Coordinates of C-alpha atoms in Angstrom, one line a residue:
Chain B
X1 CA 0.0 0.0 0.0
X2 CA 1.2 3.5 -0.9
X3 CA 0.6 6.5 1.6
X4 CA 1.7 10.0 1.7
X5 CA 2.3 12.4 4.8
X6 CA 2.3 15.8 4.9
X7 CA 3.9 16.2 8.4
X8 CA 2.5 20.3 8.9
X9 CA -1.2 21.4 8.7
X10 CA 0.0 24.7 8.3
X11 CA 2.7 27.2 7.0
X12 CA 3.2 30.6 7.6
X13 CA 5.5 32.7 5.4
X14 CA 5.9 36.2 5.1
X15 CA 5.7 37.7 1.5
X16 CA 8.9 37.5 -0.7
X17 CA 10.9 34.7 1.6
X18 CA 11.8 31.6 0.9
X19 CA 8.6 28.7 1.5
X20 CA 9.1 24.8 1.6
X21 CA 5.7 22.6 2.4
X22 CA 7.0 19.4 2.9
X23 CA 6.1 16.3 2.1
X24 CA 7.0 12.4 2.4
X25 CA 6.0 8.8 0.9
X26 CA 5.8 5.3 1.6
X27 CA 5.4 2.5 -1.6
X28 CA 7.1 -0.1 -2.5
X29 CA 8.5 0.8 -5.8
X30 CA 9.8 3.4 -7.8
X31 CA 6.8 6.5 -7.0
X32 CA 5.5 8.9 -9.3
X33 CA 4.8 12.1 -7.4
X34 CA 2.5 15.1 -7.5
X35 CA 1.6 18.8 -6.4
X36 CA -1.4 19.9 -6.3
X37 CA -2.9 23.2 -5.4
X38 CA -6.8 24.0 -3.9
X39 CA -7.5 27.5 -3.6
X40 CA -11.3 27.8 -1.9
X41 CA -14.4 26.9 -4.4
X42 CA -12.2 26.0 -6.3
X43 CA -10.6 22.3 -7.8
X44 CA -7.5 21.0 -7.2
X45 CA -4.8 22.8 -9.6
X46 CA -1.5 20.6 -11.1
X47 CA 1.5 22.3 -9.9
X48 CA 4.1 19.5 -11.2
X49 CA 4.9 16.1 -11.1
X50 CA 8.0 14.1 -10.7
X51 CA 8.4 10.4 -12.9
X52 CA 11.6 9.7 -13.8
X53 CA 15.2 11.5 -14.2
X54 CA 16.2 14.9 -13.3
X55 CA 15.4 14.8 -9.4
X56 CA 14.5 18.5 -9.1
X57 CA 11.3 19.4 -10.8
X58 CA 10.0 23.0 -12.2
X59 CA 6.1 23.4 -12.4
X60 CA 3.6 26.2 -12.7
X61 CA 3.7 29.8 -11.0
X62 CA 7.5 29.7 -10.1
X63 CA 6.9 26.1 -7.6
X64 CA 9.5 23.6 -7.9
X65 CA 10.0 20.0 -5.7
X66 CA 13.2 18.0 -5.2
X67 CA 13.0 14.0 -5.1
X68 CA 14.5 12.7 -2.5
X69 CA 15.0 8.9 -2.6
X70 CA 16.7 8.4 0.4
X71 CA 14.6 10.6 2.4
X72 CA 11.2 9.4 0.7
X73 CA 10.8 13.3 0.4
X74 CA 9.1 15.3 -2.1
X75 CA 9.2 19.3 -1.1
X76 CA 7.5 22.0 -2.7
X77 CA 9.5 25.2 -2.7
X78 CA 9.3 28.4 -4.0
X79 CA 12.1 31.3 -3.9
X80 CA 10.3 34.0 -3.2
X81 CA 6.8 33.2 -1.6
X82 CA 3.8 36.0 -3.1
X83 CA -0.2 36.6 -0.9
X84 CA -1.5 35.1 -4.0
X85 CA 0.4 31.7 -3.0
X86 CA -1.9 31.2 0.0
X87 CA -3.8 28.0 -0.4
X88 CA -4.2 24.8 0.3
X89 CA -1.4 22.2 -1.5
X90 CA -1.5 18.5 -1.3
X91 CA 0.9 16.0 -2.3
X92 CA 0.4 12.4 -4.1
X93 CA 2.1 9.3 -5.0
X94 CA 1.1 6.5 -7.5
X95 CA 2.8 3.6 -9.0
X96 CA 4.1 2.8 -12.1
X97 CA 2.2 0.6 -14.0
X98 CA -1.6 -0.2 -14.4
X99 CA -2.3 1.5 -11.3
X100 CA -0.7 4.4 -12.3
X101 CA -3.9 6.8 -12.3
X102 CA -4.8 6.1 -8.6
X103 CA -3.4 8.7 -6.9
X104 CA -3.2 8.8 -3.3
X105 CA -3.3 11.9 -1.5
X106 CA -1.8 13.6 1.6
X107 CA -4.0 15.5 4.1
X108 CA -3.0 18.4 3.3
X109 CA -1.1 21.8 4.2
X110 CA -2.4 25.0 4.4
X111 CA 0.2 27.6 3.1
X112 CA -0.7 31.5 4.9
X113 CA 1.5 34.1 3.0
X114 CA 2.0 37.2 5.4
X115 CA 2.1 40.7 3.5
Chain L
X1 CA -11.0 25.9 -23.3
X2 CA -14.1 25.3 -20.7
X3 CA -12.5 22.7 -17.6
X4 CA -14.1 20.5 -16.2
X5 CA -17.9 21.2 -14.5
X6 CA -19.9 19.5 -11.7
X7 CA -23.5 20.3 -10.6
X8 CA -25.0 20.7 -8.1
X9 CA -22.2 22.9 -6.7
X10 CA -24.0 22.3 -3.4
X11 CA -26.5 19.1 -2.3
X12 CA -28.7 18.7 1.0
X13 CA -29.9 15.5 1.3
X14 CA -32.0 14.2 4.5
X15 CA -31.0 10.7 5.6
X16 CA -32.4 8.2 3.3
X17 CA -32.8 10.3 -0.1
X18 CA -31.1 9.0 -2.9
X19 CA -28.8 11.5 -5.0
X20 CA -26.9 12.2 -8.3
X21 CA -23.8 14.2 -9.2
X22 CA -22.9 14.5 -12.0
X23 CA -19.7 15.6 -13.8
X24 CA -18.6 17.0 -17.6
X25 CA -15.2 16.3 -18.5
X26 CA -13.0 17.9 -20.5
X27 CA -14.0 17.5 -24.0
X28 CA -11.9 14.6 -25.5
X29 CA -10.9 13.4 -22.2
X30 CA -11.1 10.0 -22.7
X31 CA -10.1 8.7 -18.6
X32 CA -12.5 10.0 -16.0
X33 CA -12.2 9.6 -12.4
X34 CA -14.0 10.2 -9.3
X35 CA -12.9 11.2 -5.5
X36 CA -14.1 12.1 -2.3
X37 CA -13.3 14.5 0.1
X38 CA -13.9 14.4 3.5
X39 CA -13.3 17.3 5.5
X40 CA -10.0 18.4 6.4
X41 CA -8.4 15.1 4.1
X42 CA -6.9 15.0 1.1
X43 CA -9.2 13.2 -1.7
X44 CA -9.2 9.5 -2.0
X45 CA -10.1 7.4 -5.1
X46 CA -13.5 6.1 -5.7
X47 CA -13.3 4.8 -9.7
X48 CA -12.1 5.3 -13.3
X49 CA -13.3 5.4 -16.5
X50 CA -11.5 4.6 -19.4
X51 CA -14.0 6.1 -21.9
X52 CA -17.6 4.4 -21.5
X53 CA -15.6 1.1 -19.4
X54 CA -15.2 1.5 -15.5
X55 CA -12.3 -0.2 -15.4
X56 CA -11.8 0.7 -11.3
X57 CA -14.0 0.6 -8.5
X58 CA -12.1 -0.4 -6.3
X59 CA -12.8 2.3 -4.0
X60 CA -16.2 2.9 -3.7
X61 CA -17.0 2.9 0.2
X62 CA -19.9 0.2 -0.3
X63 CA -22.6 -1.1 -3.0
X64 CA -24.8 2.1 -1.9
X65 CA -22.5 4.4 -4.4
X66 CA -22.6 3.8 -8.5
X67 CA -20.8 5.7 -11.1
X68 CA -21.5 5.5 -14.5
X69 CA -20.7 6.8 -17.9
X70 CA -22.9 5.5 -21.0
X71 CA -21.8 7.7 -24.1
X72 CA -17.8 7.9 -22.6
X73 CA -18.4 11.8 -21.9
X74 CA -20.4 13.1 -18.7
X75 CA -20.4 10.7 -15.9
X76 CA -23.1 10.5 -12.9
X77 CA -22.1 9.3 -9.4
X78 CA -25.3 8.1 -7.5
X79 CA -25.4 7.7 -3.5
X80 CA -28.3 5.3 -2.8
X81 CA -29.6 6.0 0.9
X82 CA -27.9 8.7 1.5
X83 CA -25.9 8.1 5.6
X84 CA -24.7 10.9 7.7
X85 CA -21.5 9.1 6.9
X86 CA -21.4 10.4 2.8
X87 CA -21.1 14.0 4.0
X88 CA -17.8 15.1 1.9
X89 CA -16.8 16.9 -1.6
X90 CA -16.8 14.8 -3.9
X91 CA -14.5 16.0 -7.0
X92 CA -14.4 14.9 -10.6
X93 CA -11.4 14.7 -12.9
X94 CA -10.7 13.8 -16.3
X95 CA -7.5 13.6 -18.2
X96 CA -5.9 13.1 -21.8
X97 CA -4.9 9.3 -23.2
X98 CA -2.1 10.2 -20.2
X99 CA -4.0 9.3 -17.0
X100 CA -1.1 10.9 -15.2
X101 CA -2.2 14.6 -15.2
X102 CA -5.9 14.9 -13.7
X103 CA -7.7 18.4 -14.3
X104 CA -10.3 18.8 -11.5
X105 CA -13.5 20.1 -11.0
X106 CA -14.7 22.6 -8.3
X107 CA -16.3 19.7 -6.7
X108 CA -19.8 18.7 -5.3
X109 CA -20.3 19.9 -1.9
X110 CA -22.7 16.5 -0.1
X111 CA -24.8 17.5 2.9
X112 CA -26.5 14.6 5.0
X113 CA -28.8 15.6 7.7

């Protein structure tokens, strides 16, 4: 079975520092990994995911995560954190193969960007 | 191009009632999934659609809940009986011939009182 934690339930930051919502997995296997973004009323947004090579990923609105295979990590980061980023941002793992759609999800982490 | 839409936005259901959601994918989406969100959790699979086939249902909570698809485009979940216990969002997604990046709907909001 796969599972995902997301060890903080929330993050403050103040605007234009450095932000990291971190994130870790358990599966047996090589993981696919994913960010994903829910802003309120809203659906869940793809930020970027990670499947094979280059461990550090780039995604949408400046967000980028580092795999971490010794660590089982998967951290969203962002240089320079903006208000706008405030949000709720889940992280997900699936495994290769026929399963490879079934995304499971962490619980969560609400990310509070301070003006 | 228009994302993916759910309706109701927003469902009240006594304890009991029977309900439908139903969900319009992208347009050429051929995989089509649905989740549920409880409150304060991150989503967790119900089933998949690979055009009109449900090819995974493995997570539907119990023979109460049916999904289908008929034409391969919008999709209807149904909650027979409707228990306290169904109270969560429950969010549609539908992606390209690569399963791997799901666009999501704004959800369906289930009340059971």
């Amino acid at each position: 079975a796969q599972s995902v934690a997301q060890p903080e339930d929330q993050v403050n930051v103040a605007e234009g520092n450095p932000l990291t919502v971190k994130c870790t997995y358990s599966v047996s296997g090589n993981p696919y990994l994913f960010w994903y973004v829910q802003y309120p009323n809203r659906g869940l947004q793809f930020l970027l995911k990670y499947i094979t090579g280059d461990n550090l990923v780039k995604g949408s609105y400046g967000f980028e995560a580092e795999f971490n295979k010794s660590q089982t990590s998967f951290h969203l980061k962002k240089p320079s954190a903006l208000v706008s980023d405030s949000a709720l941002y889940f992280c997900a793992v699936s495994l290769p193969g026929a399963g490879s759609y079934q995304l499971t999800f962490g619980k969560g982490t609400k990310l509070s960007v301070i003006p | 191009g228009a994302g993916v839409s759910q309706s109701p936005r927003y469902k009240v259901a006594k304890r009991g009632q029977d309900v439908a959601l139903r969900c319009d994918p992208i347009s050429g989406h051929v995989s089509l999934f649905w989740y549920q969100q409880a409150l304060g959790q991150g989503p967790e699979f119900l089933t998949y659609f690979q055009n009109e086939a449900q090819l995974d249902k493995s997570g539907l909570p119990s023979d109460r809940f049916f999904a289908e698809r008929p034409e391969g485009s919008v999709s209807t979940l149904k909650i027979q009986r409707t228990q306290q216990e169904d109270s969560a969002v429950y969010l549609c997604a539908s992606s390209s011939e690569k399963p791997l990046e799901q666009y999501f709907g704004p959800g369906t909001r289930l009340t059971v009182t």
